[in-house]
Amino acid sequence: MVLRLNGPVLKYCDHLHGKWYFSEVRAIFSRRYLLQNVAIEIFLASRTSIMFAFPDQTTVKKVIRALPRVGVGIKYGITQTRRASMMSPRQLMRSSNMTQKWQRREISNFEYLMFLNTIAGRTYNDLNQYPVFPWVLTNYESKELDLSQPNNYRDLSKPIGALNPSRRAYFEERYNSWEHESIPPFHYGTHYSTSSFVLNWLIRVEPMTTMFLALQGGKFDHPDRLFSSLALSWKNSQRDTSDVKELIPEFFFLPEMFVNSNRYRLGTQDGGQIVNDVDLPPWASSPEEFVRINRMALESEFVSCQLHQWIDLIFGYKQKGPEAVRATNVFYYLTYEGNVDMESINDKVMREAIENQIRNFGQTPSQLLMEPHPPRSSAMHLSPMMFSSIPDDVCMTMKFLSNSPIVHISANTYPQLPMPSVVTVTMHQQFAVNRWNSGYAAVAQSPSYAESPQSQGSNLPLSMDPVLSQTNNSSNPALRRHLGDNFSQNLRIRSNCFVTTVDSKFLVACGFWDNSFRVFSTETAKIVQIIFGHYGVVTCLSRSECNITSDCYIASGSADCTVLLWHWNARTQTIVGEGEVPTPRATLTGHEQPVSSVVISAELGLVVSGSYSGPVLVHTTFGDLLRSLDPPKGFSSPENIAMSREGVIVVNYERGNIAAFTINGKRLRHESHNDNLQCLLLSRDGEYLMTGGDKGIVEVWRTFNLALLYAFPACDSSVRSLALSHDQKFLLAGLALGSIVVFHIDFNRWHHEFQQRY
């Protein structure tokens, strides 16, 4: 096919670097490059982002107008318009709802800092503007770390350079005695974030190793200057006048950065010590444990109540001007935006010199606030239940007439939904759309409850599907709630044979003898779509996380040993393909036995699947096989898998064998439990694991070390399915005798009791 193209178009096609589909674009931000507002960053559905720098700002506006109208995405509560993509960081801060969410503790400190970094122009695509995170701990020496002791935490109201009083005096003296006609005074001639600092922190991880070598002319730096010990790095940032480095986000999620897994020869220090893995503090027995405790410290009460002061220094009103002087927080003038107008510099040599200085001196983030940042509300204030009497474990029980085991529960309880509900499916293919009462208040929070016994029904969180509770109805209501009888007799119907859409309008079921899986309307029980693609019975399904209006992935595993990835379109409310017929997005191979379970995360871009007496495989959502998770000795057949947003993977093998892995395949721990487990579930942050099995006992574990924390009162029969309400206040269990038990659960309870010593 020959296209007649006019000249200017070809100019841009000469060296084609990559192509991206408009349909994949999820967010567009205006960005700075070398402190000039001439760049944009495009975030894609595939979880990658690309940054483009243009000659001037007019071009940026033209490009944004030509791109899809996605704004800055759906996360920050800002309407999706092209205007949003052109907003300044300060406007984004003002328009977003994230500060309120953080104050109300609906998002973590980590998530909030990532948000601030993102809107202030920090990006993984420019090492000079890499996200900045604070040092939070000061104790890297002792054998044990007590997270309830304030003296183990850094004072977040002061910049790194001002923590040590004698060093602070030195910097203030420099500022006060500075005399230069063209360079304004500053405290620090170095910055808290530069490209070379980022590369030094991440020197053991590709592609940073290669980039570090390119920067250093093909050799590693002098071994004494390489990142080799946490205690030493902290000490240097307290005493060395040319070191005021803060941290990067990886310190809170990437244990691999501390391990020299590629066995680079990093050299020998002057003291004779070989630089290899990073020396960890004595209180951390492994990189995973260091990252976990560092993250717990970041989310602790001490940090929560001071973090707004650090935000003032880095992103807020103490970033520049008289307040910055008062806070000992003034950096070299070329690190701030607005101090240089590149377009007015005609001298090419001068311009290059200034660009190089900006490149190497570090860049201060865009200023987001001109007034003090509000503090976070205290945990006590927000969740008084933590400190008052705990409500009874069992909140309510609801029994269906059919007596058939409840093999699946989906809790679609978001209050924003037109009808918050809990969808249940029984072993005999009857489903129910049960109403969730968003206004329900727990007994402990509502003392008036005791005085008004008549309101008992309205004060329960769950009420039965009206279609099934109307027993006096002459026509058979069960037909409106039945999935038919085309299921294969060879397959054990389990929790992962079903998924629902977020609004409970559609139920997707597998296990049919004709190798299809089917989409049903829950309103009528009619089949909306029959999806063919597998050559064996479809044995399990999974849906990626998504919000009410967005598309998601559905993964199907089959007896044909493959996993297929499908795209659910939220607008057409169907599974879509290239043309008329639904076609899979990717085919995942590598199993040699029927697939027993699958989980998918669009956010992480991963699909994890297990096969009977086979391995657990990790693929990307593009279909590339990344790795196999090695089972502990004696654990042979993966049956259930769960994965958290943070990438912790928990696998339940035959009977009560459980193992926990990191996203990169490192096994954290394994346990053999004395119950035949039927279902498992992780809390949103992956800290806690809930399991249920034949003994009828629902238990709560700490994921990291698989320590049992709590057992709920025993139920009258085996637990077949589990689900958590959206706010993680209620845990629902489906039982073999046809009832649902709703438990009160409060993860804060374990968080606070066990936060003391590690």
Short mmCIF file of C-alpha atoms in Angstrom, two decimals, residues 409-724:
data_model
loop_
_atom_site.label_atom_id
_atom_site.label_comp_id
_atom_site.label_asym_id
_atom_site.label_seq_id
_atom_site.Cartn_x
_atom_site.Cartn_y
_atom_site.Cartn_z
CA ILE A 409 -18.59 -14.12 46.76
CA SER A 410 -17.93 -10.77 45.06
CA ALA A 411 -18.32 -7.75 47.35
CA ASN A 412 -19.15 -4.79 45.09
CA THR A 413 -19.87 -2.44 47.96
CA TYR A 414 -18.64 0.99 46.75
CA PRO A 415 -21.15 3.56 48.05
CA GLN A 416 -20.87 5.49 44.72
CA LEU A 417 -22.57 2.58 42.90
CA PRO A 418 -26.26 2.89 42.02
CA MET A 419 -26.77 -0.31 44.03
CA PRO A 420 -23.95 -1.54 46.27
CA SER A 421 -24.28 -5.32 46.43
CA VAL A 422 -22.71 -8.68 47.19
CA VAL A 423 -23.00 -11.32 44.46
CA THR A 424 -22.94 -14.96 45.61
CA VAL A 425 -22.90 -18.16 43.54
CA THR A 426 -23.70 -21.65 44.85
CA MET A 427 -22.26 -24.96 43.78
CA HIS A 428 -25.53 -25.70 41.99
CA GLN A 429 -25.13 -22.62 39.78
CA GLN A 430 -27.69 -20.45 41.51
CA PHE A 431 -26.55 -16.86 42.00
CA ALA A 432 -27.90 -14.00 44.09
CA VAL A 433 -27.47 -10.21 44.00
CA ASN A 434 -27.74 -9.33 47.69
CA ARG A 435 -28.18 -5.70 48.76
CA TRP A 436 -25.38 -4.05 50.72
CA ASN A 437 -26.46 -1.40 53.23
CA SER A 438 -23.84 1.38 52.93
CA GLY A 439 -25.41 3.26 55.84
CA TYR A 440 -24.87 0.40 58.27
CA ALA A 441 -23.15 1.46 61.48
CA ALA A 442 -21.39 -1.07 63.66
CA VAL A 443 -22.84 -1.62 67.11
CA ALA A 444 -19.78 -0.22 68.83
CA GLN A 445 -20.13 3.05 66.97
CA SER A 446 -23.84 3.41 67.51
CA PRO A 447 -24.90 3.37 71.18
CA SER A 448 -28.49 4.28 70.22
CA TYR A 449 -28.75 0.83 68.63
CA ALA A 450 -29.34 -0.78 72.02
CA GLU A 451 -32.33 1.47 72.71
CA SER A 452 -34.17 0.74 69.46
CA PRO A 453 -34.47 -3.02 68.97
CA GLN A 454 -37.15 -2.57 66.29
CA SER A 455 -34.60 -1.23 63.81
CA GLN A 456 -32.69 -4.49 63.80
CA GLY A 457 -33.32 -5.39 60.15
CA SER A 458 -32.33 -2.00 58.81
CA ASN A 459 -29.19 -2.08 60.90
CA LEU A 460 -27.64 -5.09 59.22
CA PRO A 461 -25.09 -4.67 56.47
CA LEU A 462 -26.53 -7.31 54.11
CA SER A 463 -30.03 -8.24 52.98
CA MET A 464 -30.99 -11.15 50.73
CA ASP A 465 -31.63 -10.80 47.01
CA PRO A 466 -35.33 -9.82 46.85
CA VAL A 467 -35.90 -12.25 43.93
CA LEU A 468 -34.91 -15.18 46.15
CA SER A 469 -36.51 -13.98 49.37
CA GLN A 470 -40.00 -13.70 47.78
CA THR A 471 -40.97 -17.30 48.41
CA ASN A 472 -44.70 -16.66 47.98
CA ASN A 473 -44.15 -15.78 44.32
CA SER A 474 -46.09 -18.23 42.12
CA SER A 475 -43.69 -18.17 39.14
CA ASN A 476 -40.38 -19.85 39.90
CA PRO A 477 -38.01 -17.02 40.90
CA ALA A 478 -35.02 -19.36 40.91
CA LEU A 479 -35.05 -19.36 37.10
CA ARG A 480 -34.16 -15.66 37.13
CA ARG A 481 -31.08 -16.54 39.16
CA HIS A 482 -29.79 -19.75 37.52
CA LEU A 483 -26.79 -20.19 35.22
CA GLY A 484 -28.17 -23.28 33.42
CA ASP A 485 -26.85 -26.84 33.44
CA ASN A 486 -24.21 -26.88 30.74
CA PHE A 487 -21.36 -27.22 33.23
CA SER A 488 -18.76 -29.96 32.74
CA GLN A 489 -19.14 -32.79 35.24
CA ASN A 490 -15.36 -33.18 35.49
CA LEU A 491 -14.64 -29.80 37.02
CA ARG A 492 -14.89 -28.95 40.71
CA ILE A 493 -16.74 -25.61 40.83
CA ARG A 494 -14.67 -23.25 42.99
CA SER A 495 -14.46 -19.57 43.87
CA ASN A 496 -12.23 -18.80 40.87
CA CYS A 497 -14.76 -20.12 38.33
CA PHE A 498 -16.58 -16.76 38.50
CA VAL A 499 -15.92 -13.03 38.31
CA THR A 500 -18.33 -10.08 38.32
CA THR A 501 -18.17 -6.55 36.96
CA VAL A 502 -17.72 -3.76 39.55
CA ASP A 503 -21.39 -2.77 39.37
CA SER A 504 -22.65 -6.40 39.74
CA LYS A 505 -24.53 -6.11 36.44
CA PHE A 506 -22.65 -8.96 34.80
CA LEU A 507 -21.41 -12.31 36.04
CA VAL A 508 -18.77 -14.20 34.05
CA ALA A 509 -18.72 -17.98 34.59
CA CYS A 510 -16.53 -20.81 33.27
CA GLY A 511 -16.53 -24.62 33.45
CA PHE A 512 -18.89 -25.31 30.53
CA TRP A 513 -18.53 -28.60 28.64
CA ASP A 514 -18.22 -26.79 25.26
CA ASN A 515 -14.90 -25.11 26.33
CA SER A 516 -16.50 -21.67 26.47
CA PHE A 517 -16.91 -19.18 29.26
CA ARG A 518 -20.03 -17.02 29.37
CA VAL A 519 -21.14 -13.55 30.37
CA PHE A 520 -24.56 -13.43 32.09
CA SER A 521 -26.76 -10.45 32.89
CA THR A 522 -27.49 -10.68 36.64
CA GLU A 523 -30.79 -8.88 36.11
CA THR A 524 -32.29 -11.59 33.87
CA ALA A 525 -29.80 -14.52 34.06
CA LYS A 526 -29.73 -14.39 30.25
CA ILE A 527 -26.49 -15.16 28.42
CA VAL A 528 -25.04 -11.95 26.96
CA GLN A 529 -21.92 -13.46 25.39
CA ILE A 530 -20.43 -16.91 24.86
CA ILE A 531 -16.65 -16.68 24.50
CA PHE A 532 -14.70 -19.36 22.64
CA GLY A 533 -10.93 -19.47 22.49
CA HIS A 534 -9.76 -22.47 24.49
CA TYR A 535 -9.38 -26.09 23.34
CA GLY A 536 -10.24 -27.53 26.75
CA VAL A 537 -12.71 -26.78 29.53
CA VAL A 538 -12.11 -23.31 31.02
CA THR A 539 -11.12 -24.02 34.63
CA CYS A 540 -10.59 -20.59 36.23
CA LEU A 541 -11.12 -16.86 35.70
CA SER A 542 -9.72 -13.64 37.13
CA ARG A 543 -10.42 -9.94 36.64
CA SER A 544 -7.92 -7.11 36.99
CA GLU A 545 -8.62 -4.31 39.46
CA CYS A 546 -10.55 -1.41 37.95
CA ASN A 547 -12.85 1.44 38.89
CA ILE A 548 -16.49 1.80 37.90
CA THR A 549 -16.01 3.42 34.51
CA SER A 550 -12.82 1.80 33.26
CA ASP A 551 -11.98 -1.18 31.13
CA CYS A 552 -10.26 -4.19 32.63
CA TYR A 553 -8.65 -7.48 31.72
CA ILE A 554 -10.23 -10.88 32.23
CA ALA A 555 -7.87 -13.86 32.30
CA SER A 556 -9.11 -17.38 31.61
CA GLY A 557 -7.16 -20.56 32.44
CA SER A 558 -8.01 -23.88 30.86
CA ALA A 559 -7.49 -27.63 30.78
CA ASP A 560 -5.67 -26.96 27.47
CA CYS A 561 -2.72 -25.69 29.63
CA THR A 562 -2.95 -22.07 28.42
CA VAL A 563 -4.12 -18.79 29.89
CA LEU A 564 -5.85 -16.29 27.58
CA LEU A 565 -6.17 -12.57 28.24
CA TRP A 566 -9.36 -10.75 27.24
CA HIS A 567 -10.35 -7.09 27.22
CA TRP A 568 -13.61 -6.08 28.93
CA ASN A 569 -14.92 -2.82 27.46
CA ALA A 570 -16.79 -0.81 30.09
CA ARG A 571 -18.62 1.30 27.51
CA THR A 572 -20.10 -1.56 25.46
CA GLN A 573 -20.19 -3.81 28.56
CA THR A 574 -18.82 -6.76 26.60
CA ILE A 575 -15.59 -8.59 25.94
CA VAL A 576 -14.20 -7.08 22.75
CA GLY A 577 -11.72 -8.10 20.08
CA GLU A 578 -10.12 -6.74 16.95
CA GLY A 579 -13.26 -7.17 14.81
CA GLU A 580 -16.77 -8.38 15.60
CA VAL A 581 -15.69 -11.57 17.34
CA PRO A 582 -14.09 -11.38 20.80
CA THR A 583 -10.43 -12.32 20.47
CA PRO A 584 -7.81 -12.76 23.18
CA ARG A 585 -5.26 -9.98 23.73
CA ALA A 586 -2.52 -12.49 24.55
CA THR A 587 -1.94 -16.24 24.88
CA LEU A 588 0.17 -17.28 27.88
CA THR A 589 1.95 -20.60 27.53
CA GLY A 590 4.37 -22.63 29.64
CA HIS A 591 2.11 -24.97 31.60
CA GLU A 592 2.07 -28.69 30.83
CA GLN A 593 -0.98 -29.54 32.97
CA PRO A 594 -4.49 -28.03 33.25
CA VAL A 595 -4.38 -24.54 34.77
CA SER A 596 -5.81 -24.55 38.31
CA SER A 597 -5.76 -20.87 39.20
CA VAL A 598 -4.92 -17.48 37.77
CA VAL A 599 -4.71 -13.89 39.07
CA ILE A 600 -4.12 -10.74 37.05
CA SER A 601 -3.09 -7.21 37.97
CA ALA A 602 -3.29 -4.52 35.28
CA GLU A 603 -1.56 -2.08 37.65
CA LEU A 604 1.49 -4.34 37.90
CA GLY A 605 1.11 -5.67 34.35
CA LEU A 606 1.37 -9.25 35.60
CA VAL A 607 -0.51 -12.53 35.33
CA VAL A 608 0.29 -15.30 37.82
CA SER A 609 -1.02 -18.79 37.11
CA GLY A 610 -0.61 -22.28 38.55
CA SER A 611 -1.27 -25.72 37.08
CA TYR A 612 -2.12 -29.05 38.73
CA SER A 613 1.13 -30.67 39.97
CA GLY A 614 2.91 -28.01 37.92
CA PRO A 615 4.68 -24.69 38.48
CA VAL A 616 3.42 -21.21 39.31
CA LEU A 617 4.33 -18.99 36.35
CA VAL A 618 4.56 -15.19 36.18
CA HIS A 619 3.82 -13.60 32.76
CA THR A 620 3.48 -9.99 31.67
CA THR A 621 0.10 -8.85 30.34
CA PHE A 622 1.78 -8.85 26.88
CA GLY A 623 2.25 -12.61 27.16
CA ASP A 624 5.98 -12.79 27.96
CA LEU A 625 7.00 -15.42 30.49
CA LEU A 626 9.09 -13.78 33.23
CA ARG A 627 9.75 -16.54 35.75
CA SER A 628 8.58 -19.62 37.57
CA LEU A 629 8.10 -19.53 41.35
CA ASP A 630 9.95 -22.44 42.93
CA PRO A 631 7.75 -24.39 45.32
CA PRO A 632 9.16 -25.41 48.70
CA LYS A 633 10.10 -29.08 49.03
CA GLY A 634 7.02 -31.26 49.33
CA PHE A 635 4.64 -28.59 47.98
CA SER A 636 3.51 -29.89 44.60
CA SER A 637 0.18 -28.64 43.30
CA PRO A 638 -0.84 -24.95 43.40
CA GLU A 639 -4.59 -24.59 43.96
CA ASN A 640 -5.27 -20.97 44.94
CA ILE A 641 -3.23 -17.82 44.26
CA ALA A 642 -3.59 -14.27 45.57
CA MET A 643 -1.56 -11.19 44.66
CA SER A 644 -1.51 -7.77 46.34
CA ARG A 645 -1.16 -4.37 44.68
CA GLU A 646 2.39 -4.28 46.05
CA GLY A 647 3.22 -7.50 44.21
CA VAL A 648 3.28 -9.98 47.11
CA ILE A 649 2.15 -13.36 45.78
CA VAL A 650 0.68 -16.01 48.11
CA VAL A 651 0.16 -19.55 46.82
CA ASN A 652 -1.90 -22.23 48.53
CA TYR A 653 -0.68 -25.66 47.41
CA GLU A 654 -2.52 -28.92 48.16
CA ARG A 655 -4.14 -29.07 51.63
CA GLY A 656 -2.78 -26.38 53.97
CA ASN A 657 0.56 -25.69 52.33
CA ILE A 658 1.13 -21.97 51.86
CA ALA A 659 4.09 -20.02 50.45
CA ALA A 660 4.64 -16.25 50.06
CA PHE A 661 6.83 -14.79 47.27
CA THR A 662 7.94 -11.33 46.19
CA ILE A 663 7.01 -10.01 42.75
CA ASN A 664 10.55 -10.87 41.61
CA GLY A 665 10.29 -14.50 42.63
CA LYS A 666 12.08 -14.51 45.98
CA ARG A 667 10.38 -16.89 48.43
CA LEU A 668 9.71 -15.08 51.70
CA ARG A 669 8.37 -17.96 53.75
CA HIS A 670 6.30 -21.16 53.68
CA GLU A 671 4.08 -22.91 56.22
CA SER A 672 2.04 -26.11 56.42
CA HIS A 673 -1.30 -25.42 58.07
CA ASN A 674 -3.39 -28.12 59.73
CA ASP A 675 -6.52 -27.33 57.72
CA ASN A 676 -7.45 -28.18 54.14
CA LEU A 677 -7.67 -24.62 52.79
CA GLN A 678 -10.39 -23.80 50.24
CA CYS A 679 -9.92 -20.06 49.71
CA LEU A 680 -7.55 -17.22 50.46
CA LEU A 681 -7.60 -13.45 50.19
CA LEU A 682 -5.13 -10.57 50.74
CA SER A 683 -5.82 -7.15 52.23
CA ARG A 684 -5.40 -4.27 49.80
CA ASP A 685 -1.83 -3.46 50.86
CA GLY A 686 -0.90 -7.15 51.04
CA GLU A 687 0.06 -6.94 54.75
CA TYR A 688 -2.60 -9.44 55.84
CA LEU A 689 -3.77 -12.78 54.48
CA MET A 690 -7.16 -14.34 55.25
CA THR A 691 -7.80 -18.06 54.74
CA GLY A 692 -10.77 -20.39 55.14
CA GLY A 693 -10.98 -24.17 54.94
CA ASP A 694 -12.71 -27.43 55.83
CA LYS A 695 -12.56 -26.78 59.58
CA GLY A 696 -14.89 -23.82 59.16
CA ILE A 697 -12.41 -21.37 60.68
CA VAL A 698 -11.49 -18.07 59.05
CA GLU A 699 -7.98 -17.01 60.04
CA VAL A 700 -5.88 -13.87 59.63
CA TRP A 701 -2.13 -14.08 58.98
CA ARG A 702 0.68 -11.57 58.58
CA THR A 703 1.75 -12.13 54.97
CA PHE A 704 5.43 -11.32 55.29
CA ASN A 705 6.28 -14.03 57.81
CA LEU A 706 3.08 -16.13 57.55
CA ALA A 707 2.47 -15.69 61.28
CA LEU A 708 -1.07 -16.54 62.41
CA LEU A 709 -2.56 -13.47 64.10
CA TYR A 710 -6.18 -14.32 64.69
CA ALA A 711 -8.89 -16.95 64.30
CA PHE A 712 -12.55 -15.93 64.01
CA PRO A 713 -15.15 -18.08 65.83
CA ALA A 714 -15.69 -21.41 64.04
CA CYS A 715 -18.54 -21.56 61.51
CA ASP A 716 -21.02 -24.45 61.23
CA SER A 717 -19.43 -25.84 58.05
CA SER A 718 -16.46 -25.62 55.69
CA VAL A 719 -15.52 -22.13 54.37
CA ARG A 720 -15.69 -22.13 50.54
CA SER A 721 -15.28 -18.44 49.62
CA LEU A 722 -14.11 -15.13 51.09
CA ALA A 723 -14.49 -11.45 50.18
CA LEU A 724 -13.70 -8.06 51.75
#
